[in-house]
Amino acid sequence: MSKHLFANIVTPTAIAANNRGEGDGSTLATLQKITRGNDQYTTVSADAIRWGYREYLQHHFADQEVNRTFNPDLDKYDIKDEKHSAEKFIDDDLFGYMDAKKDKDNKNATEKRRGALEVSRAISLDPYWGDIAFGSKGGEKGSTSIHNTEMHNTAYQYAIALTPEHLKKPDRATAFLEALVGVRHVGGNHSRFLYEFRPESIVFRITEDPSPWIMGCFKRVGEDVGCPELVRLLEAGDINPQELIIGGKIAKTPYGETLKNLGASVFDGVKAAKDAAKAQLKAAGIIA
């Protein structure tokens, strides 16, 4: 059976703010939101997170190994090979591609590959209470002079899923793990503010079970972050604790101690947990 790599990540708590309007006077680009119960939460799209991973790969791999690169001077993407190749390019392998086109007989000749990597939306741990700043640009006034900036002091939680055997080159799972803990920031509607999107705490699960079971396991507990649902799942026997590798700030909480006592591998550092996940994939013969 295939081995699957799942991870649930929570970022540090910081101020998320969409500053796009400060440059062009636009009031249209705001923090994206969803409603849960009676509260609103801010959210970051999976595409925006993938953008951060692409940026990491662009800066850490040879130019010929990455197909889609971003040119900040021109504010646009460049694609080396529009035919794409999951064998040749790591980003085509991880994220997939689609080249929509017709053949000479006007029949569908679309070439596409579903990405091996799946990424969930990131959801804030804290409700959004509508913090906002208004401003106006100097000089001659016009219809776009007034702008606003929405702000949210929160942490974000999201999950990923990857089956390394679905990659053309399974060893690329190693590169993705480095990107996971080294992502600088995210793109999309959030491209003009710096928010530290790296993991503050992370839960890895390497398993033959096709269902993650760990998605959304972090929650705000007072001023800190806990994982009571993850503890419950281990105590109920729904997750084998030997499949779990946990790292980061959560290790120094009572939840970290409980998870360790239940048999999970718990590390003080996120990078130490990442290295342990690599070692487990290597021991299973999935990566070299």
PDB file of C-alpha atoms in Angstrom:
ATOM      1  CA  MET A   1       0.000   0.000   0.000  1.00  0.00           C
ATOM      2  CA  SER A   2       1.054   3.594  -0.605  1.00  0.00           C
ATOM      3  CA  LYS A   3       2.459   5.709   2.188  1.00  0.00           C
ATOM      4  CA  HIS A   4       0.870   9.128   2.535  1.00  0.00           C
ATOM      5  CA  LEU A   5       2.420  12.236   4.050  1.00  0.00           C
ATOM      6  CA  PHE A   6      -0.019  14.527   5.851  1.00  0.00           C
ATOM      7  CA  ALA A   7       0.777  17.657   7.815  1.00  0.00           C
ATOM      8  CA  ASN A   8      -1.258  20.178   9.781  1.00  0.00           C
ATOM      9  CA  ILE A   9       0.408  23.532  10.346  1.00  0.00           C
ATOM     10  CA  VAL A  10      -0.291  26.514  12.572  1.00  0.00           C
ATOM     11  CA  THR A  11       1.596  29.759  11.960  1.00  0.00           C
ATOM     12  CA  PRO A  12       2.824  32.242  14.567  1.00  0.00           C
ATOM     13  CA  THR A  13       0.331  34.858  15.722  1.00  0.00           C
ATOM     14  CA  ALA A  14       0.897  38.133  13.896  1.00  0.00           C
ATOM     15  CA  ILE A  15      -0.988  40.958  12.221  1.00  0.00           C
ATOM     16  CA  ALA A  16      -2.388  40.051   8.825  1.00  0.00           C
ATOM     17  CA  ALA A  17      -3.326  43.103   6.773  1.00  0.00           C
ATOM     18  CA  ASN A  18      -4.055  43.540   3.105  1.00  0.00           C
ATOM     19  CA  ASN A  19      -2.167  46.688   2.154  1.00  0.00           C
ATOM     20  CA  ARG A  20      -2.864  46.503  -1.569  1.00  0.00           C
ATOM     21  CA  GLY A  21      -5.137  49.559  -1.406  1.00  0.00           C
ATOM     22  CA  GLU A  22      -2.376  51.796  -0.035  1.00  0.00           C
ATOM     23  CA  GLY A  23      -0.679  51.859  -3.409  1.00  0.00           C
ATOM     24  CA  ASP A  24      -3.507  52.188  -5.913  1.00  0.00           C
ATOM     25  CA  GLY A  25      -6.404  53.648  -3.980  1.00  0.00           C
ATOM     26  CA  SER A  26      -8.465  50.495  -4.427  1.00  0.00           C
ATOM     27  CA  THR A  27     -11.016  49.503  -1.801  1.00  0.00           C
ATOM     28  CA  LEU A  28     -11.874  46.203  -3.501  1.00  0.00           C
ATOM     29  CA  ALA A  29      -9.118  43.873  -2.257  1.00  0.00           C
ATOM     30  CA  THR A  30      -9.892  42.940   1.349  1.00  0.00           C
ATOM     31  CA  LEU A  31      -8.996  40.071   3.631  1.00  0.00           C
ATOM     32  CA  GLN A  32     -10.995  37.062   2.505  1.00  0.00           C
ATOM     33  CA  LYS A  33     -13.489  35.826   5.092  1.00  0.00           C
ATOM     34  CA  ILE A  34     -15.700  32.865   5.883  1.00  0.00           C
ATOM     35  CA  THR A  35     -18.493  32.452   8.424  1.00  0.00           C
ATOM     36  CA  ARG A  36     -18.402  29.720  11.036  1.00  0.00           C
ATOM     37  CA  GLY A  37     -21.299  29.699  13.471  1.00  0.00           C
ATOM     38  CA  ASN A  38     -21.941  33.301  14.453  1.00  0.00           C
ATOM     39  CA  ASP A  39     -18.397  34.517  13.795  1.00  0.00           C
ATOM     40  CA  GLN A  40     -16.342  35.502  10.786  1.00  0.00           C
ATOM     41  CA  TYR A  41     -12.800  34.219  10.271  1.00  0.00           C
ATOM     42  CA  THR A  42     -10.207  35.378   7.783  1.00  0.00           C
ATOM     43  CA  THR A  43      -8.808  32.915   5.289  1.00  0.00           C
ATOM     44  CA  VAL A  44      -5.896  32.540   2.888  1.00  0.00           C
ATOM     45  CA  SER A  45      -6.443  30.557  -0.302  1.00  0.00           C
ATOM     46  CA  ALA A  46      -4.605  27.352  -1.144  1.00  0.00           C
ATOM     47  CA  ASP A  47      -3.343  29.017  -4.336  1.00  0.00           C
ATOM     48  CA  ALA A  48      -1.778  31.802  -2.277  1.00  0.00           C
ATOM     49  CA  ILE A  49       0.040  29.208  -0.157  1.00  0.00           C
ATOM     50  CA  ARG A  50       1.207  27.343  -3.249  1.00  0.00           C
ATOM     51  CA  TRP A  51       2.577  30.680  -4.474  1.00  0.00           C
ATOM     52  CA  GLY A  52       4.805  30.745  -1.395  1.00  0.00           C
ATOM     53  CA  TYR A  53       6.046  27.234  -2.119  1.00  0.00           C
ATOM     54  CA  ARG A  54       6.738  28.144  -5.746  1.00  0.00           C
ATOM     55  CA  GLU A  55       8.747  31.138  -4.588  1.00  0.00           C
ATOM     56  CA  TYR A  56      10.837  28.892  -2.331  1.00  0.00           C
ATOM     57  CA  LEU A  57      11.526  26.403  -5.135  1.00  0.00           C
ATOM     58  CA  GLN A  58      12.446  29.213  -7.529  1.00  0.00           C
ATOM     59  CA  HIS A  59      15.101  30.504  -5.136  1.00  0.00           C
ATOM     60  CA  HIS A  60      16.479  27.118  -4.030  1.00  0.00           C
ATOM     61  CA  PHE A  61      16.635  25.119  -7.257  1.00  0.00           C
ATOM     62  CA  ALA A  62      18.598  25.517 -10.449  1.00  0.00           C
ATOM     63  CA  ASP A  63      16.803  27.580 -13.077  1.00  0.00           C
ATOM     64  CA  GLN A  64      16.403  24.616 -15.431  1.00  0.00           C
ATOM     65  CA  GLU A  65      14.593  22.576 -12.745  1.00  0.00           C
ATOM     66  CA  VAL A  66      11.691  25.018 -12.295  1.00  0.00           C
ATOM     67  CA  ASN A  67       9.243  25.708 -15.109  1.00  0.00           C
ATOM     68  CA  ARG A  68       7.200  28.624 -13.769  1.00  0.00           C
ATOM     69  CA  THR A  69       9.142  31.530 -12.277  1.00  0.00           C
ATOM     70  CA  PHE A  70       8.078  34.978 -11.104  1.00  0.00           C
ATOM     71  CA  ASN A  71       9.779  38.133 -12.348  1.00  0.00           C
ATOM     72  CA  PRO A  72       9.268  40.854  -9.699  1.00  0.00           C
ATOM     73  CA  ASP A  73      10.586  43.598 -11.981  1.00  0.00           C
ATOM     74  CA  LEU A  74       7.908  42.905 -14.581  1.00  0.00           C
ATOM     75  CA  ASP A  75       5.342  41.616 -12.064  1.00  0.00           C
ATOM     76  CA  LYS A  76       4.589  38.566 -14.186  1.00  0.00           C
ATOM     77  CA  TYR A  77       5.249  34.839 -14.487  1.00  0.00           C
ATOM     78  CA  ASP A  78       7.528  33.266 -17.056  1.00  0.00           C
ATOM     79  CA  ILE A  79       6.994  29.683 -18.254  1.00  0.00           C
ATOM     80  CA  LYS A  80       9.986  27.999 -19.846  1.00  0.00           C
ATOM     81  CA  ASP A  81       8.112  25.130 -21.493  1.00  0.00           C
ATOM     82  CA  GLU A  82       4.401  25.584 -22.165  1.00  0.00           C
ATOM     83  CA  LYS A  83       4.118  21.864 -22.911  1.00  0.00           C
ATOM     84  CA  HIS A  84       5.128  21.235 -19.289  1.00  0.00           C
ATOM     85  CA  SER A  85       6.956  18.179 -17.969  1.00  0.00           C
ATOM     86  CA  ALA A  86       6.491  16.523 -14.591  1.00  0.00           C
ATOM     87  CA  GLU A  87       9.675  14.559 -15.230  1.00  0.00           C
ATOM     88  CA  LYS A  88      11.789  17.625 -15.923  1.00  0.00           C
ATOM     89  CA  PHE A  89      10.335  20.296 -13.624  1.00  0.00           C
ATOM     90  CA  ILE A  90       9.751  19.962  -9.891  1.00  0.00           C
ATOM     91  CA  ASP A  91       6.909  22.496  -9.863  1.00  0.00           C
ATOM     92  CA  ASP A  92       5.025  20.709 -12.657  1.00  0.00           C
ATOM     93  CA  ASP A  93       5.417  17.487 -10.668  1.00  0.00           C
ATOM     94  CA  LEU A  94       4.229  18.893  -7.329  1.00  0.00           C
ATOM     95  CA  PHE A  95       1.562  21.369  -8.392  1.00  0.00           C
ATOM     96  CA  GLY A  96       0.363  19.973 -11.701  1.00  0.00           C
ATOM     97  CA  TYR A  97      -0.555  21.948 -14.797  1.00  0.00           C
ATOM     98  CA  MET A  98      -3.143  22.406 -17.516  1.00  0.00           C
ATOM     99  CA  ASP A  99      -2.567  23.508 -21.097  1.00  0.00           C
ATOM    100  CA  ALA A 100      -6.054  24.088 -22.544  1.00  0.00           C
ATOM    101  CA  LYS A 101      -6.087  23.967 -26.336  1.00  0.00           C
ATOM    102  CA  LYS A 102      -7.776  22.552 -29.438  1.00  0.00           C
ATOM    103  CA  ASP A 103      -6.173  20.417 -32.134  1.00  0.00           C
ATOM    104  CA  LYS A 104      -6.354  21.134 -35.862  1.00  0.00           C
ATOM    105  CA  ASP A 105      -9.785  19.472 -36.027  1.00  0.00           C
ATOM    106  CA  ASN A 106     -11.041  21.745 -33.220  1.00  0.00           C
ATOM    107  CA  LYS A 107     -11.198  18.819 -30.811  1.00  0.00           C
ATOM    108  CA  ASN A 108     -10.121  18.993 -27.209  1.00  0.00           C
ATOM    109  CA  ALA A 109      -6.362  18.507 -26.971  1.00  0.00           C
ATOM    110  CA  THR A 110      -5.906  19.758 -23.426  1.00  0.00           C
ATOM    111  CA  GLU A 111      -2.816  18.450 -21.669  1.00  0.00           C
ATOM    112  CA  LYS A 112      -3.064  18.374 -17.902  1.00  0.00           C
ATOM    113  CA  ARG A 113      -1.696  16.716 -14.802  1.00  0.00           C
ATOM    114  CA  ARG A 114      -3.265  16.763 -11.367  1.00  0.00           C
ATOM    115  CA  GLY A 115      -0.718  17.960  -8.854  1.00  0.00           C
ATOM    116  CA  ALA A 116       0.534  15.395  -6.369  1.00  0.00           C
ATOM    117  CA  LEU A 117       0.412  18.025  -3.615  1.00  0.00           C
ATOM    118  CA  GLU A 118      -2.905  19.014  -2.052  1.00  0.00           C
ATOM    119  CA  VAL A 119      -3.203  22.142   0.091  1.00  0.00           C
ATOM    120  CA  SER A 120      -6.195  23.283   2.134  1.00  0.00           C
ATOM    121  CA  ARG A 121      -7.296  26.845   2.714  1.00  0.00           C
ATOM    122  CA  ALA A 122      -5.736  28.453   5.769  1.00  0.00           C
ATOM    123  CA  ILE A 123      -8.274  29.585   8.369  1.00  0.00           C
ATOM    124  CA  SER A 124      -7.601  32.007  11.202  1.00  0.00           C
ATOM    125  CA  LEU A 125      -7.686  30.591  14.719  1.00  0.00           C
ATOM    126  CA  ASP A 126      -9.382  33.744  15.982  1.00  0.00           C
ATOM    127  CA  PRO A 127     -12.631  35.430  14.898  1.00  0.00           C
ATOM    128  CA  TYR A 128     -12.322  38.646  12.916  1.00  0.00           C
ATOM    129  CA  TRP A 129     -13.866  41.596  14.731  1.00  0.00           C
ATOM    130  CA  GLY A 130     -13.598  44.118  11.918  1.00  0.00           C
ATOM    131  CA  ASP A 131     -10.370  45.991  12.732  1.00  0.00           C
ATOM    132  CA  ILE A 132      -9.840  48.458   9.911  1.00  0.00           C
ATOM    133  CA  ALA A 133      -7.816  51.578   9.128  1.00  0.00           C
ATOM    134  CA  PHE A 134      -8.936  54.314   6.720  1.00  0.00           C
ATOM    135  CA  GLY A 135      -6.697  56.687   4.811  1.00  0.00           C
ATOM    136  CA  SER A 136      -6.450  58.862   1.755  1.00  0.00           C
ATOM    137  CA  LYS A 137      -3.718  59.593  -0.722  1.00  0.00           C
ATOM    138  CA  GLY A 138      -2.124  63.008  -1.006  1.00  0.00           C
ATOM    139  CA  GLY A 139      -2.173  65.370  -3.948  1.00  0.00           C
ATOM    140  CA  GLU A 140      -5.064  65.751  -6.333  1.00  0.00           C
ATOM    141  CA  LYS A 141      -8.193  64.021  -5.095  1.00  0.00           C
ATOM    142  CA  GLY A 142     -10.220  61.634  -7.175  1.00  0.00           C
ATOM    143  CA  SER A 143     -12.722  58.799  -6.957  1.00  0.00           C
ATOM    144  CA  THR A 144     -10.017  56.402  -5.710  1.00  0.00           C
ATOM    145  CA  SER A 145      -8.421  58.699  -3.121  1.00  0.00           C
ATOM    146  CA  ILE A 146      -9.942  57.024  -0.065  1.00  0.00           C
ATOM    147  CA  HIS A 147      -8.727  53.559   0.854  1.00  0.00           C
ATOM    148  CA  ASN A 148      -8.916  51.158   3.756  1.00  0.00           C
ATOM    149  CA  THR A 149      -6.797  48.399   5.241  1.00  0.00           C
ATOM    150  CA  GLU A 150      -8.317  45.466   7.116  1.00  0.00           C
ATOM    151  CA  MET A 151      -6.169  44.051   9.920  1.00  0.00           C
ATOM    152  CA  HIS A 152      -6.387  40.820  11.872  1.00  0.00           C
ATOM    153  CA  ASN A 153      -4.120  39.764  14.732  1.00  0.00           C
ATOM    154  CA  THR A 154      -4.258  35.985  14.464  1.00  0.00           C
ATOM    155  CA  ALA A 155      -2.566  32.701  13.593  1.00  0.00           C
ATOM    156  CA  TYR A 156      -3.526  30.625  10.556  1.00  0.00           C
ATOM    157  CA  GLN A 157      -4.006  26.875  10.337  1.00  0.00           C
ATOM    158  CA  TYR A 158      -3.882  24.762   7.184  1.00  0.00           C
ATOM    159  CA  ALA A 159      -3.084  21.229   6.029  1.00  0.00           C
ATOM    160  CA  ILE A 160      -1.259  19.490   3.190  1.00  0.00           C
ATOM    161  CA  ALA A 161      -1.396  15.996   1.726  1.00  0.00           C
ATOM    162  CA  LEU A 162       1.216  14.346  -0.468  1.00  0.00           C
ATOM    163  CA  THR A 163       1.669  10.774  -1.652  1.00  0.00           C
ATOM    164  CA  PRO A 164       5.346  10.686  -2.688  1.00  0.00           C
ATOM    165  CA  GLU A 165       4.766   7.671  -4.952  1.00  0.00           C
ATOM    166  CA  HIS A 166       2.525   9.869  -7.113  1.00  0.00           C
ATOM    167  CA  LEU A 167       5.508  12.076  -7.926  1.00  0.00           C
ATOM    168  CA  LYS A 168       7.515  11.291 -11.037  1.00  0.00           C
ATOM    169  CA  LYS A 169      10.539  11.592  -8.763  1.00  0.00           C
ATOM    170  CA  PRO A 170       9.564  10.645  -5.178  1.00  0.00           C
ATOM    171  CA  ASP A 171      12.736  12.236  -3.789  1.00  0.00           C
ATOM    172  CA  ARG A 172      11.120  15.594  -4.526  1.00  0.00           C
ATOM    173  CA  ALA A 173       9.103  15.048  -1.351  1.00  0.00           C
ATOM    174  CA  THR A 174      12.319  15.976   0.465  1.00  0.00           C
ATOM    175  CA  ALA A 175      12.455  19.324  -1.322  1.00  0.00           C
ATOM    176  CA  PHE A 176       8.830  19.987  -0.486  1.00  0.00           C
ATOM    177  CA  LEU A 177       9.443  19.347   3.219  1.00  0.00           C
ATOM    178  CA  GLU A 178      12.148  22.017   3.111  1.00  0.00           C
ATOM    179  CA  ALA A 179       9.729  24.423   1.416  1.00  0.00           C
ATOM    180  CA  LEU A 180       7.071  23.624   4.011  1.00  0.00           C
ATOM    181  CA  VAL A 181       9.216  24.894   6.874  1.00  0.00           C
ATOM    182  CA  GLY A 182      10.977  27.578   4.817  1.00  0.00           C
ATOM    183  CA  VAL A 183       8.035  29.373   3.200  1.00  0.00           C
ATOM    184  CA  ARG A 184       8.483  33.110   3.603  1.00  0.00           C
ATOM    185  CA  HIS A 185       5.063  34.537   2.831  1.00  0.00           C
ATOM    186  CA  VAL A 186       2.008  33.912   0.713  1.00  0.00           C
ATOM    187  CA  GLY A 187       0.691  35.506  -2.450  1.00  0.00           C
ATOM    188  CA  GLY A 188      -2.713  36.051  -3.987  1.00  0.00           C
ATOM    189  CA  ASN A 189      -4.824  38.835  -2.457  1.00  0.00           C
ATOM    190  CA  HIS A 190      -2.302  38.948   0.382  1.00  0.00           C
ATOM    191  CA  SER A 191       0.768  39.641  -1.736  1.00  0.00           C
ATOM    192  CA  ARG A 192       1.661  43.046  -0.323  1.00  0.00           C
ATOM    193  CA  PHE A 193       2.047  42.355   3.355  1.00  0.00           C
ATOM    194  CA  LEU A 194       4.715  40.359   5.143  1.00  0.00           C
ATOM    195  CA  TYR A 195       3.252  37.700   7.397  1.00  0.00           C
ATOM    196  CA  GLU A 196       5.442  34.930   8.734  1.00  0.00           C
ATOM    197  CA  PHE A 197       3.696  31.909   7.295  1.00  0.00           C
ATOM    198  CA  ARG A 198       6.189  29.301   8.478  1.00  0.00           C
ATOM    199  CA  PRO A 199       5.009  26.730  11.038  1.00  0.00           C
ATOM    200  CA  GLU A 200       5.033  27.655  14.709  1.00  0.00           C
ATOM    201  CA  SER A 201       3.872  24.112  15.399  1.00  0.00           C
ATOM    202  CA  ILE A 202       3.397  21.200  13.032  1.00  0.00           C
ATOM    203  CA  VAL A 203       1.910  17.702  13.109  1.00  0.00           C
ATOM    204  CA  PHE A 204       3.115  15.173  10.542  1.00  0.00           C
ATOM    205  CA  ARG A 205       1.386  11.868   9.928  1.00  0.00           C
ATOM    206  CA  ILE A 206       3.036   9.247   7.708  1.00  0.00           C
ATOM    207  CA  THR A 207       0.604   6.421   7.179  1.00  0.00           C
ATOM    208  CA  GLU A 208      -1.089   3.962   4.825  1.00  0.00           C
ATOM    209  CA  ASP A 209      -4.440   5.376   5.961  1.00  0.00           C
ATOM    210  CA  PRO A 210      -5.795   7.450   3.031  1.00  0.00           C
ATOM    211  CA  SER A 211      -7.577   9.877   5.377  1.00  0.00           C
ATOM    212  CA  PRO A 212      -5.502  12.540   7.195  1.00  0.00           C
ATOM    213  CA  TRP A 213      -7.476  12.658  10.491  1.00  0.00           C
ATOM    214  CA  ILE A 214      -5.265  15.545  11.697  1.00  0.00           C
ATOM    215  CA  MET A 215      -6.745  18.435   9.690  1.00  0.00           C
ATOM    216  CA  GLY A 216      -7.811  21.353  11.871  1.00  0.00           C
ATOM    217  CA  CYS A 217      -6.399  19.785  15.027  1.00  0.00           C
ATOM    218  CA  PHE A 218      -5.108  23.083  16.473  1.00  0.00           C
ATOM    219  CA  LYS A 219      -7.328  25.545  18.315  1.00  0.00           C
ATOM    220  CA  ARG A 220      -6.940  28.616  20.473  1.00  0.00           C
ATOM    221  CA  VAL A 221      -6.820  27.739  24.166  1.00  0.00           C
ATOM    222  CA  GLY A 222      -6.693  30.969  26.151  1.00  0.00           C
ATOM    223  CA  GLU A 223      -3.794  32.981  24.722  1.00  0.00           C
ATOM    224  CA  ASP A 224      -1.981  29.859  23.544  1.00  0.00           C
ATOM    225  CA  VAL A 225      -2.556  27.135  20.957  1.00  0.00           C
ATOM    226  CA  GLY A 226      -3.568  23.610  21.909  1.00  0.00           C
ATOM    227  CA  CYS A 227      -4.669  20.393  20.214  1.00  0.00           C
ATOM    228  CA  PRO A 228      -7.312  18.700  22.403  1.00  0.00           C
ATOM    229  CA  GLU A 229      -8.940  16.954  19.428  1.00  0.00           C
ATOM    230  CA  LEU A 230      -5.641  15.320  18.448  1.00  0.00           C
ATOM    231  CA  VAL A 231      -5.240  14.003  21.990  1.00  0.00           C
ATOM    232  CA  ARG A 232      -8.791  12.633  21.867  1.00  0.00           C
ATOM    233  CA  LEU A 233      -8.153  10.836  18.566  1.00  0.00           C
ATOM    234  CA  LEU A 234      -5.072   9.128  19.986  1.00  0.00           C
ATOM    235  CA  GLU A 235      -6.857   8.136  23.175  1.00  0.00           C
ATOM    236  CA  ALA A 236      -9.751   6.758  21.107  1.00  0.00           C
ATOM    237  CA  GLY A 237      -7.384   4.654  18.999  1.00  0.00           C
ATOM    238  CA  ASP A 238      -8.328   6.323  15.707  1.00  0.00           C
ATOM    239  CA  ILE A 239      -4.705   7.339  15.059  1.00  0.00           C
ATOM    240  CA  ASN A 240      -1.660   5.181  15.717  1.00  0.00           C
ATOM    241  CA  PRO A 241       0.658   7.427  17.775  1.00  0.00           C
ATOM    242  CA  GLN A 242       3.707   5.902  16.077  1.00  0.00           C
ATOM    243  CA  GLU A 243       2.535   7.544  12.844  1.00  0.00           C
ATOM    244  CA  LEU A 244       2.734  11.030  14.361  1.00  0.00           C
ATOM    245  CA  ILE A 245       5.686  13.415  14.406  1.00  0.00           C
ATOM    246  CA  ILE A 246       5.038  16.685  16.218  1.00  0.00           C
ATOM    247  CA  GLY A 247       7.302  19.697  16.476  1.00  0.00           C
ATOM    248  CA  GLY A 248       7.413  23.314  17.536  1.00  0.00           C
ATOM    249  CA  LYS A 249       5.963  25.420  20.315  1.00  0.00           C
ATOM    250  CA  ILE A 250       3.231  22.882  21.064  1.00  0.00           C
ATOM    251  CA  ALA A 251       5.932  20.560  22.444  1.00  0.00           C
ATOM    252  CA  LYS A 252       6.384  22.758  25.526  1.00  0.00           C
ATOM    253  CA  THR A 253       2.693  22.745  26.420  1.00  0.00           C
ATOM    254  CA  PRO A 254       0.739  20.172  28.453  1.00  0.00           C
ATOM    255  CA  TYR A 255      -0.633  18.909  25.121  1.00  0.00           C
ATOM    256  CA  GLY A 256       2.883  18.147  23.920  1.00  0.00           C
ATOM    257  CA  GLU A 257       3.631  16.211  27.085  1.00  0.00           C
ATOM    258  CA  THR A 258       0.384  14.247  26.768  1.00  0.00           C
ATOM    259  CA  LEU A 259       1.075  13.390  23.124  1.00  0.00           C
ATOM    260  CA  LYS A 260       4.546  12.206  24.053  1.00  0.00           C
ATOM    261  CA  ASN A 261       3.160  10.019  26.837  1.00  0.00           C
ATOM    262  CA  LEU A 262       0.673   8.535  24.361  1.00  0.00           C
ATOM    263  CA  GLY A 263       3.551   7.404  22.131  1.00  0.00           C
ATOM    264  CA  ALA A 264       3.891  10.172  19.535  1.00  0.00           C
ATOM    265  CA  SER A 265       7.322  11.521  18.567  1.00  0.00           C
ATOM    266  CA  VAL A 266       7.523  15.078  19.903  1.00  0.00           C
ATOM    267  CA  PHE A 267      10.311  17.566  19.144  1.00  0.00           C
ATOM    268  CA  ASP A 268      10.946  21.059  20.452  1.00  0.00           C
ATOM    269  CA  GLY A 269      11.835  22.276  16.964  1.00  0.00           C
ATOM    270  CA  VAL A 270       9.826  22.357  13.746  1.00  0.00           C
ATOM    271  CA  LYS A 271      12.954  21.589  11.716  1.00  0.00           C
ATOM    272  CA  ALA A 272      13.779  18.628  13.950  1.00  0.00           C
ATOM    273  CA  ALA A 273      10.300  17.251  13.282  1.00  0.00           C
ATOM    274  CA  LYS A 274      10.803  17.819   9.551  1.00  0.00           C
ATOM    275  CA  ASP A 275      14.082  15.890   9.658  1.00  0.00           C
ATOM    276  CA  ALA A 276      12.367  13.055  11.541  1.00  0.00           C
ATOM    277  CA  ALA A 277       9.665  12.919   8.855  1.00  0.00           C
ATOM    278  CA  LYS A 278      12.373  12.678   6.196  1.00  0.00           C
ATOM    279  CA  ALA A 279      14.070   9.882   8.112  1.00  0.00           C
ATOM    280  CA  GLN A 280      10.806   7.950   8.379  1.00  0.00           C
ATOM    281  CA  LEU A 281      10.156   8.281   4.635  1.00  0.00           C
ATOM    282  CA  LYS A 282      13.697   7.114   3.961  1.00  0.00           C
ATOM    283  CA  ALA A 283      13.352   4.142   6.323  1.00  0.00           C
ATOM    284  CA  ALA A 284      10.189   3.141   4.463  1.00  0.00           C
ATOM    285  CA  GLY A 285      12.131   3.145   1.194  1.00  0.00           C
ATOM    286  CA  ILE A 286      10.043   5.972  -0.279  1.00  0.00           C
ATOM    287  CA  ILE A 287      12.920   8.426  -0.714  1.00  0.00           C
ATOM    288  CA  ALA A 288      16.618   7.781  -1.113  1.00  0.00           C
TER     289      ALA A 288
END
